[in-house]
């Protein structure tokens, strides 16, 4: 059995070498990133991401759970309109460009800041579901879908979770803004709402 997995690992390594033009030498081939790609390919694990650092709010983010739902809602125009409405309502509770940030630390703690309000908690990332679990002390527990590159991060929530987060971290409460976001989500089934952040 061990021999089988070993030969499978070598086959995957050589397949990686054939498809990856950046592997110029043996040291490139067996570097940490390439080894983890092979292990992930064999075990079925999805690559993890690096969320550490401070991410500043740039605007709202909207994503439909499938292209089919996006087309049913009216395509890209519907997504743009939803983002515009969400931006407007978020700004009413103090969530706007330059006023909100998330700092994720390597020790699995994080801080979210809106204006002068700071709230801390812990987080964990699940690579297979591409979701982060945010725990604000013992007060609030949320799951968010994560789209992450080295310079941008999207946190996308189901609408009910975003409403809880808005009322929890907003610098001021605004029931009208919360109701508007709720009705926006009701109009577009299968839509996830959240934040676009950059480093």
mmCIF file of C-alpha atoms in Angstrom, residues 61-193:
data_model
loop_
_atom_site.group_PDB
_atom_site.id
_atom_site.type_symbol
_atom_site.label_atom_id
_atom_site.label_comp_id
_atom_site.label_asym_id
_atom_site.label_seq_id
_atom_site.Cartn_x
_atom_site.Cartn_y
_atom_site.Cartn_z
ATOM 1 C CA UNK A 61 -19.360 42.833 -2.899
ATOM 2 C CA UNK A 62 -22.186 40.835 -4.432
ATOM 3 C CA UNK A 63 -22.020 37.307 -5.784
ATOM 4 C CA UNK A 64 -24.716 34.972 -7.045
ATOM 5 C CA UNK A 65 -24.411 31.341 -6.012
ATOM 6 C CA UNK A 66 -24.525 30.265 -9.661
ATOM 7 C CA UNK A 67 -24.376 31.792 -13.142
ATOM 8 C CA UNK A 68 -27.891 30.477 -13.657
ATOM 9 C CA UNK A 69 -29.232 32.538 -10.742
ATOM 10 C CA UNK A 70 -27.283 35.566 -11.972
ATOM 11 C CA UNK A 71 -28.927 35.326 -15.392
ATOM 12 C CA UNK A 72 -32.370 34.849 -13.822
ATOM 13 C CA UNK A 73 -31.821 38.008 -11.772
ATOM 14 C CA UNK A 74 -30.929 40.003 -14.881
ATOM 15 C CA UNK A 75 -27.212 39.393 -15.292
ATOM 16 C CA UNK A 76 -24.344 41.785 -14.569
ATOM 17 C CA UNK A 77 -26.654 44.825 -14.504
ATOM 18 C CA UNK A 78 -28.574 43.321 -11.559
ATOM 19 C CA UNK A 79 -25.319 42.618 -9.666
ATOM 20 C CA UNK A 80 -24.085 46.196 -10.273
ATOM 21 C CA UNK A 81 -27.407 47.650 -9.100
ATOM 22 C CA UNK A 82 -27.365 45.434 -5.998
ATOM 23 C CA UNK A 83 -23.799 46.558 -5.168
ATOM 24 C CA UNK A 84 -24.801 50.207 -5.547
ATOM 25 C CA UNK A 85 -27.797 49.811 -3.223
ATOM 26 C CA UNK A 86 -25.732 47.848 -0.705
ATOM 27 C CA UNK A 87 -22.990 50.531 -0.712
ATOM 28 C CA UNK A 88 -25.604 53.168 0.031
ATOM 29 C CA UNK A 89 -27.102 51.256 2.965
ATOM 30 C CA UNK A 90 -23.728 50.257 4.441
ATOM 31 C CA UNK A 91 -22.598 53.889 4.439
ATOM 32 C CA UNK A 92 -25.672 54.785 6.537
ATOM 33 C CA UNK A 93 -24.338 52.663 9.404
ATOM 34 C CA UNK A 94 -20.751 53.906 9.088
ATOM 35 C CA UNK A 95 -19.339 51.161 6.838
ATOM 36 C CA UNK A 96 -17.619 53.095 4.065
ATOM 37 C CA UNK A 97 -14.296 53.502 2.291
ATOM 38 C CA UNK A 98 -11.588 54.498 4.802
ATOM 39 C CA UNK A 99 -13.817 53.823 7.825
ATOM 40 C CA UNK A 100 -13.735 50.046 8.086
ATOM 41 C CA UNK A 101 -11.012 47.391 8.181
ATOM 42 C CA UNK A 102 -10.353 43.790 9.189
ATOM 43 C CA UNK A 103 -6.990 42.709 10.625
ATOM 44 C CA UNK A 104 -6.329 38.960 10.567
ATOM 45 C CA UNK A 105 -3.391 37.790 12.689
ATOM 46 C CA UNK A 106 -1.322 34.622 12.257
ATOM 47 C CA UNK A 107 -2.481 33.374 15.705
ATOM 48 C CA UNK A 108 -6.110 33.058 14.422
ATOM 49 C CA UNK A 109 -7.292 36.249 16.109
ATOM 50 C CA UNK A 110 -8.809 39.166 14.236
ATOM 51 C CA UNK A 111 -10.070 42.698 14.814
ATOM 52 C CA UNK A 112 -12.718 44.532 12.829
ATOM 53 C CA UNK A 113 -12.803 48.315 13.015
ATOM 54 C CA UNK A 114 -15.627 50.632 11.983
ATOM 55 C CA UNK A 115 -14.844 54.274 12.739
ATOM 56 C CA UNK A 116 -13.684 54.254 16.365
ATOM 57 C CA UNK A 117 -15.452 50.999 17.212
ATOM 58 C CA UNK A 118 -13.139 47.963 17.492
ATOM 59 C CA UNK A 119 -14.322 44.399 17.973
ATOM 60 C CA UNK A 120 -12.102 41.338 18.328
ATOM 61 C CA UNK A 121 -12.517 37.621 17.959
ATOM 62 C CA UNK A 122 -11.054 34.459 16.476
ATOM 63 C CA UNK A 123 -11.239 33.026 12.979
ATOM 64 C CA UNK A 124 -10.592 29.751 11.184
ATOM 65 C CA UNK A 125 -10.472 29.034 7.459
ATOM 66 C CA UNK A 126 -11.835 25.870 5.871
ATOM 67 C CA UNK A 127 -9.989 25.293 2.581
ATOM 68 C CA UNK A 128 -12.430 22.670 1.284
ATOM 69 C CA UNK A 129 -15.479 24.967 1.595
ATOM 70 C CA UNK A 130 -13.533 28.224 1.008
ATOM 71 C CA UNK A 131 -15.247 29.687 4.063
ATOM 72 C CA UNK A 132 -13.992 31.553 7.082
ATOM 73 C CA UNK A 133 -15.645 31.191 10.476
ATOM 74 C CA UNK A 134 -15.643 34.496 12.410
ATOM 75 C CA UNK A 135 -16.285 34.354 16.157
ATOM 76 C CA UNK A 136 -16.732 37.669 17.953
ATOM 77 C CA UNK A 137 -16.006 36.553 21.522
ATOM 78 C CA UNK A 138 -19.068 34.495 22.424
ATOM 79 C CA UNK A 139 -21.503 37.047 21.031
ATOM 80 C CA UNK A 140 -21.644 36.291 17.325
ATOM 81 C CA UNK A 141 -20.575 33.388 15.130
ATOM 82 C CA UNK A 142 -20.625 33.852 11.333
ATOM 83 C CA UNK A 143 -19.533 31.960 8.229
ATOM 84 C CA UNK A 144 -18.415 33.860 5.136
ATOM 85 C CA UNK A 145 -17.325 32.707 1.701
ATOM 86 C CA UNK A 146 -13.817 33.999 0.942
ATOM 87 C CA UNK A 147 -12.407 35.100 -2.415
ATOM 88 C CA UNK A 148 -8.776 36.030 -1.802
ATOM 89 C CA UNK A 149 -5.730 37.103 -3.805
ATOM 90 C CA UNK A 150 -2.498 38.637 -2.515
ATOM 91 C CA UNK A 151 -4.018 42.138 -2.680
ATOM 92 C CA UNK A 152 -7.800 41.720 -2.438
ATOM 93 C CA UNK A 153 -10.226 39.906 -0.174
ATOM 94 C CA UNK A 154 -13.984 39.452 -0.465
ATOM 95 C CA UNK A 155 -16.061 38.339 2.513
ATOM 96 C CA UNK A 156 -19.494 37.189 1.295
ATOM 97 C CA UNK A 157 -22.372 36.328 3.629
ATOM 98 C CA UNK A 158 -25.878 34.968 3.320
ATOM 99 C CA UNK A 159 -28.170 37.980 3.726
ATOM 100 C CA UNK A 160 -29.402 37.117 7.251
ATOM 101 C CA UNK A 161 -25.797 36.797 8.478
ATOM 102 C CA UNK A 162 -24.798 40.098 6.867
ATOM 103 C CA UNK A 163 -27.730 41.830 8.597
ATOM 104 C CA UNK A 164 -26.556 40.458 11.971
ATOM 105 C CA UNK A 165 -23.018 41.628 11.269
ATOM 106 C CA UNK A 166 -24.181 45.077 10.107
ATOM 107 C CA UNK A 167 -26.164 45.637 13.278
ATOM 108 C CA UNK A 168 -23.319 44.267 15.430
ATOM 109 C CA UNK A 169 -20.343 46.174 13.992
ATOM 110 C CA UNK A 170 -22.030 49.261 12.542
ATOM 111 C CA UNK A 171 -20.957 52.487 14.255
ATOM 112 C CA UNK A 172 -24.619 53.508 14.483
ATOM 113 C CA UNK A 173 -27.816 51.530 14.233
ATOM 114 C CA UNK A 174 -30.110 52.293 11.334
ATOM 115 C CA UNK A 175 -33.152 50.042 11.109
ATOM 116 C CA UNK A 176 -34.140 51.526 7.731
ATOM 117 C CA UNK A 177 -30.787 50.509 6.221
ATOM 118 C CA UNK A 178 -31.156 46.974 7.626
ATOM 119 C CA UNK A 179 -34.699 46.659 6.242
ATOM 120 C CA UNK A 180 -33.559 47.878 2.824
ATOM 121 C CA UNK A 181 -30.742 45.309 2.681
ATOM 122 C CA UNK A 182 -33.179 42.597 3.783
ATOM 123 C CA UNK A 183 -35.633 43.481 1.003
ATOM 124 C CA UNK A 184 -32.754 43.670 -1.498
ATOM 125 C CA UNK A 185 -31.775 40.102 -0.600
ATOM 126 C CA UNK A 186 -35.401 38.952 -0.822
ATOM 127 C CA UNK A 187 -35.601 40.293 -4.383
ATOM 128 C CA UNK A 188 -32.576 38.286 -5.542
ATOM 129 C CA UNK A 189 -32.714 34.664 -4.467
ATOM 130 C CA UNK A 190 -29.301 32.981 -4.215
ATOM 131 C CA UNK A 191 -27.342 36.217 -3.783
ATOM 132 C CA UNK A 192 -24.476 36.587 -1.301
ATOM 133 C CA UNK A 193 -23.630 40.037 0.053
#
